[in-house]
Tab-separated table of C-alpha atoms in Angstrom:
chain	number	residue	atom	x	y	z
Z	12	MET	CA	0.009	0.022	-0.069
Z	13	THR	CA	1.367	3.457	-0.860
Z	14	SER	CA	-0.208	4.729	2.350
Z	15	GLU	CA	2.667	3.006	4.076
Z	16	VAL	CA	5.407	4.526	2.176
Z	17	VAL	CA	4.112	7.948	1.128
Z	18	GLU	CA	4.146	10.144	4.209
Z	19	ASN	CA	3.005	13.435	2.663
Z	20	GLU	CA	0.921	13.201	-0.483
Z	21	PHE	CA	1.418	16.903	-1.476
Z	22	GLU	CA	5.142	16.439	-1.158
Z	23	PHE	CA	5.066	13.134	-3.067
Z	24	TYR	CA	3.594	14.903	-6.166
Z	25	SER	CA	5.311	18.200	-5.920
Z	26	LYS	CA	8.782	16.368	-5.586
Z	27	ALA	CA	8.077	14.232	-8.732
Z	28	GLU	CA	7.135	17.344	-10.721
Z	29	LYS	CA	10.253	19.005	-9.701
Z	30	TYR	CA	12.426	16.010	-10.631
Z	31	TRP	CA	10.958	15.766	-14.174
Z	32	LYS	CA	11.410	19.374	-14.819
Z	33	ASP	CA	15.168	18.847	-14.653
Z	34	VAL	CA	15.243	15.730	-16.890
Z	35	PRO	CA	16.601	16.254	-20.465
Z	36	ALA	CA	13.676	16.202	-23.106
Z	37	THR	CA	15.285	13.251	-24.943
Z	38	VAL	CA	14.505	9.519	-25.309
Z	39	ASP	CA	17.442	8.773	-22.970
Z	40	GLY	CA	15.935	11.223	-20.359
Z	41	MET	CA	12.447	9.631	-20.650
Z	42	LEU	CA	14.090	6.276	-20.067
Z	43	GLY	CA	16.362	7.049	-17.251
Z	44	GLY	CA	19.472	6.527	-19.278
Z	45	TYR	CA	18.160	3.355	-20.861
Z	46	GLY	CA	17.443	4.879	-24.293
Z	47	HIS	CA	18.903	1.824	-26.066
Z	48	ILE	CA	16.007	-0.375	-24.890
Z	49	SER	CA	13.341	1.800	-26.628
Z	50	SER	CA	12.989	-0.365	-29.776
Z	51	ILE	CA	12.725	-3.658	-27.845
Z	52	ASP	CA	10.073	-2.050	-25.661
Z	53	ILE	CA	8.100	-0.687	-28.683
Z	54	ASN	CA	8.369	-3.993	-30.627
Z	55	SER	CA	7.034	-5.930	-27.769
Z	56	SER	CA	4.226	-3.471	-26.986
Z	57	ARG	CA	3.251	-3.529	-30.680
Z	58	LYS	CA	2.873	-7.368	-30.673
Z	59	PHE	CA	0.885	-7.266	-27.484
Z	60	LEU	CA	-1.497	-4.404	-28.738
Z	61	GLN	CA	-1.987	-5.991	-32.160
Z	62	ARG	CA	-3.692	-9.100	-30.762
Z	63	PHE	CA	-6.662	-6.782	-29.899
Z	64	LEU	CA	-6.773	-4.969	-33.049
Z	65	ARG	CA	-7.143	-8.172	-35.372
Z	66	ASP	CA	-10.333	-8.864	-36.955
Z	67	GLY	CA	-13.226	-10.324	-34.842
Z	68	PRO	CA	-16.513	-9.375	-33.187
Z	69	ASN	CA	-14.739	-7.819	-30.163
Z	70	ARG	CA	-12.017	-6.038	-32.156
Z	71	THR	CA	-10.636	-2.932	-30.626
Z	72	GLY	CA	-10.992	0.059	-32.945
Z	73	THR	CA	-8.101	2.205	-34.215
Z	74	SER	CA	-9.631	5.627	-34.339
Z	75	ARG	CA	-8.157	7.254	-31.240
Z	76	ALA	CA	-5.648	6.560	-28.517
Z	77	LEU	CA	-4.534	8.327	-25.367
Z	78	ASP	CA	-0.896	8.283	-24.341
Z	79	CYS	CA	-0.618	8.792	-20.571
Z	80	GLY	CA	2.574	10.045	-19.059
Z	81	ALA	CA	3.553	10.710	-22.669
Z	82	GLY	CA	6.752	12.743	-22.072
Z	83	ILE	CA	8.117	13.780	-25.382
Z	84	GLY	CA	5.997	11.340	-27.286
Z	85	ARG	CA	8.230	8.220	-27.680
Z	86	ILE	CA	5.182	5.891	-27.414
Z	87	THR	CA	2.964	8.213	-29.484
Z	88	LYS	CA	5.512	8.275	-32.279
Z	89	TRP	CA	6.620	4.734	-32.645
Z	90	LEU	CA	3.654	2.771	-31.280
Z	91	LEU	CA	0.364	4.668	-31.355
Z	92	LEU	CA	0.547	6.993	-34.432
Z	93	PRO	CA	1.332	4.019	-36.687
Z	94	LEU	CA	-1.698	2.167	-35.545
Z	95	PHE	CA	-4.300	4.894	-34.652
Z	96	LYS	CA	-5.782	7.725	-36.774
Z	97	THR	CA	-5.365	10.298	-33.939
Z	98	VAL	CA	-3.650	10.422	-30.550
Z	99	ASP	CA	-3.968	12.633	-27.424
Z	100	MET	CA	-1.016	13.037	-25.073
Z	101	VAL	CA	-1.098	13.871	-21.380
Z	102	ASP	CA	1.967	14.680	-19.187
Z	103	VAL	CA	2.567	16.765	-16.190
Z	104	THR	CA	5.818	18.457	-17.702
Z	105	GLU	CA	5.028	21.228	-20.026
Z	106	ASN	CA	8.634	21.236	-21.566
Z	107	PHE	CA	8.147	17.603	-22.702
Z	108	LEU	CA	4.938	18.374	-24.442
Z	109	THR	CA	6.565	21.337	-26.208
Z	110	LYS	CA	9.378	19.227	-27.329
Z	111	ALA	CA	7.073	16.564	-28.608
Z	112	LYS	CA	5.755	18.876	-31.293
Z	113	SER	CA	9.268	18.872	-33.001
Z	114	TYR	CA	10.109	15.211	-31.986
Z	115	LEU	CA	7.039	13.969	-33.674
Z	116	GLY	CA	7.717	15.954	-36.895
Z	117	GLU	CA	5.023	15.903	-39.665
Z	118	GLU	CA	3.077	13.381	-37.739
Z	119	SER	CA	2.328	15.828	-34.957
Z	120	ARG	CA	-0.609	16.993	-36.972
Z	121	ARG	CA	-2.424	13.820	-35.973
Z	122	VAL	CA	-2.026	14.498	-32.210
Z	123	ARG	CA	-5.326	16.348	-31.368
Z	124	ASN	CA	-4.500	17.381	-27.810
Z	125	TYR	CA	-1.568	18.031	-25.580
Z	126	PHE	CA	-2.878	17.946	-21.982
Z	127	CYS	CA	-0.521	19.368	-19.348
Z	128	CYS	CA	-1.750	17.638	-16.287
Z	129	GLY	CA	-0.955	15.114	-13.543
Z	130	LEU	CA	-3.032	11.879	-14.011
Z	131	GLN	CA	-4.327	12.349	-10.487
Z	132	ASP	CA	-6.186	15.428	-11.831
Z	133	PHE	CA	-6.878	14.191	-15.402
Z	134	SER	CA	-10.171	12.877	-16.735
Z	135	PRO	CA	-10.313	11.285	-20.209
Z	136	GLU	CA	-13.130	12.460	-22.247
Z	137	PRO	CA	-16.064	9.786	-21.782
Z	138	ASN	CA	-16.559	7.260	-24.646
Z	139	SER	CA	-13.741	8.657	-26.659
Z	140	TYR	CA	-10.657	6.251	-26.823
Z	141	ASP	CA	-10.087	2.862	-28.368
Z	142	VAL	CA	-6.868	2.483	-26.281
Z	143	ILE	CA	-5.585	4.242	-23.221
Z	144	TRP	CA	-1.972	3.538	-22.884
Z	145	ILE	CA	-0.352	4.107	-19.427
Z	146	GLN	CA	3.436	3.294	-19.331
Z	147	TRP	CA	6.061	4.063	-16.669
Z	148	VAL	CA	3.759	6.468	-14.766
Z	149	ILE	CA	1.562	4.540	-12.367
Z	150	GLY	CA	4.344	4.853	-9.732
Z	151	HIS	CA	3.688	8.593	-9.570
Z	152	LEU	CA	0.081	8.026	-8.314
Z	153	THR	CA	-1.027	6.890	-4.799
Z	154	ASP	CA	-3.122	3.710	-4.704
Z	155	ASN	CA	-6.374	5.772	-4.355
Z	156	HIS	CA	-5.463	8.042	-7.078
Z	157	LEU	CA	-4.554	5.225	-9.393
Z	158	SER	CA	-7.710	3.431	-8.775
Z	159	ASP	CA	-9.849	6.579	-9.336
Z	160	PHE	CA	-7.879	7.372	-12.514
Z	161	LEU	CA	-8.512	3.862	-13.827
Z	162	LYS	CA	-12.226	4.259	-13.174
Z	163	ARG	CA	-12.148	7.486	-15.332
Z	164	CYS	CA	-10.203	5.636	-18.026
Z	165	ARG	CA	-12.918	2.959	-17.973
Z	166	ALA	CA	-15.507	5.703	-18.744
Z	167	GLY	CA	-13.304	7.104	-21.430
Z	168	LEU	CA	-13.101	3.889	-23.496
Z	169	ARG	CA	-15.223	3.368	-26.660
Z	170	PRO	CA	-17.007	0.008	-27.259
Z	171	ASN	CA	-14.286	-2.813	-27.215
Z	172	GLY	CA	-11.795	-0.279	-25.983
Z	173	ILE	CA	-8.845	-1.339	-23.670
Z	174	VAL	CA	-6.739	0.284	-21.035
Z	175	VAL	CA	-3.128	-0.946	-21.044
Z	176	ILE	CA	-0.648	-0.485	-18.221
Z	177	LYS	CA	3.075	-1.262	-18.794
Z	178	ASP	CA	5.270	-0.715	-15.751
Z	179	ASN	CA	7.944	-1.931	-13.454
Z	180	MET	CA	6.810	-4.577	-10.858
Z	181	ALA	CA	8.516	-5.049	-7.452
Z	182	GLN	CA	9.332	-8.544	-6.207
Z	183	GLU	CA	7.254	-7.983	-3.004
Z	184	GLY	CA	5.248	-5.177	-1.523
Z	185	VAL	CA	5.664	-1.440	-2.435
Z	186	ILE	CA	9.071	0.172	-2.697
Z	187	MET	CA	9.634	3.992	-2.444
Z	188	ASP	CA	12.052	5.672	-4.866
Z	189	ASP	CA	13.092	8.959	-3.133
Z	190	VAL	CA	15.063	10.138	-6.147
Z	191	ASP	CA	12.031	10.618	-8.525
Z	192	SER	CA	9.390	10.401	-5.780
Z	193	SER	CA	7.640	7.147	-7.216
Z	194	VAL	CA	6.642	3.840	-5.944
Z	195	CYS	CA	7.024	0.270	-7.409
Z	196	ARG	CA	4.356	-2.205	-6.552
Z	197	ASP	CA	4.304	-5.853	-6.835
Z	198	LEU	CA	2.030	-7.770	-9.159
Z	199	ASP	CA	-0.586	-8.634	-6.566
Z	200	VAL	CA	-0.921	-4.957	-5.507
Z	201	VAL	CA	-1.419	-3.821	-8.994
Z	202	ARG	CA	-3.947	-6.508	-9.844
Z	203	LYS	CA	-5.961	-5.544	-6.631
Z	204	ILE	CA	-5.974	-1.878	-7.675
Z	205	ILE	CA	-7.264	-3.019	-11.270
Z	206	ARG	CA	-10.015	-4.965	-9.681
Z	207	ARG	CA	-10.930	-2.157	-7.344
Z	208	ALA	CA	-11.375	0.077	-10.389
Z	209	GLY	CA	-13.958	-2.273	-11.765
Z	210	LEU	CA	-11.649	-3.343	-14.710
Z	211	HIS	CA	-11.369	-6.933	-15.921
Z	212	LEU	CA	-7.967	-8.211	-16.796
Z	213	LEU	CA	-7.874	-9.557	-20.395
Z	214	ALA	CA	-4.139	-10.207	-20.786
Z	215	GLU	CA	-0.910	-9.986	-18.882
Z	216	GLU	CA	2.673	-10.436	-20.116
Z	217	ARG	CA	6.192	-10.073	-18.862
Z	218	GLN	CA	8.581	-8.015	-20.988
Z	219	GLU	CA	11.506	-10.123	-22.255
Z	220	ASN	CA	15.076	-8.961	-23.262
Z	221	PHE	CA	15.370	-6.139	-20.909
Z	222	PRO	CA	18.626	-5.611	-18.944
Z	223	ASP	CA	18.946	-7.837	-15.994
Z	224	GLU	CA	19.532	-4.978	-13.421
Z	225	ILE	CA	16.245	-3.187	-13.904
Z	226	TYR	CA	12.834	-4.168	-12.456
Z	227	HIS	CA	10.763	-6.843	-14.141
Z	228	VAL	CA	8.266	-5.019	-16.591
Z	229	TYR	CA	4.811	-6.240	-17.055
Z	230	THR	CA	1.980	-5.277	-19.533
Z	231	PHE	CA	-1.694	-5.510	-18.595
Z	232	ALA	CA	-4.776	-5.143	-20.859
Z	233	MET	CA	-8.166	-4.538	-19.339
Z	234	ARG	CA	-11.605	-3.255	-19.885
C-alpha cells in the first residue's frame, strides 16, 4: 500500500514534478539513461497491442488513442501513431509536450490534444478512446488516485476499447524511490487496484530481453 510509504501526499507529487522538470527532453531522459531499450520495448508493445486490433467481433478500434505520461511522445511516435488515426497526449511536464511537437515531426498534426496535467487530476473524455496507454507512470500515483484514475479511464473507453498498463513490478510489496518520488508495486498490489477500479484483466505479459539489473516489466490489458 502506498499509504505505508508515502508520508506526505502533497510532497510526493510536488517532488516528482520538480524531478521531471530537470530531466532532459530526450528519449534517454524519458528512459532514465536506458534509451537503448526503446526499440525492444516498442516492438513488444506492438505485438501485445495488435492481438486486440485483429479482426473479430470484439476487435478494438483504431480511431483514437490516449498516451498517459507521454513525455516527449516516444510511445505516441513509434507505437500509437502508426496504428491509430489520432492520438492525445497527457503529461505533467510542459517542456516535454513542447518538445514533442518537434520530436513527432510531420506526424504531430495527428495529435489532437496535448494535455499538461498530472494523472491524479486528469479525466479522459468519456466514450472517446479505443486504447488508453499508461506506461512507466503509475508509480507517480497513490493507490487511491490510481484506482480513481483507472475508473475514469474505463469511462473514457469506446466500445471494445482497452486500457493498457506497462510498468515496473517489485518482487514484493511497495518500494519507494526517493530520487524521482515514485513507488514500485508488486504484481498482486497492481492486480488488486485494477479490480478495485472495476476493470477486468484480459491479458498479462512479462517483457523479455530487458537488462537484468532493472525491475521486471509487465504489460496488462483490461476493460
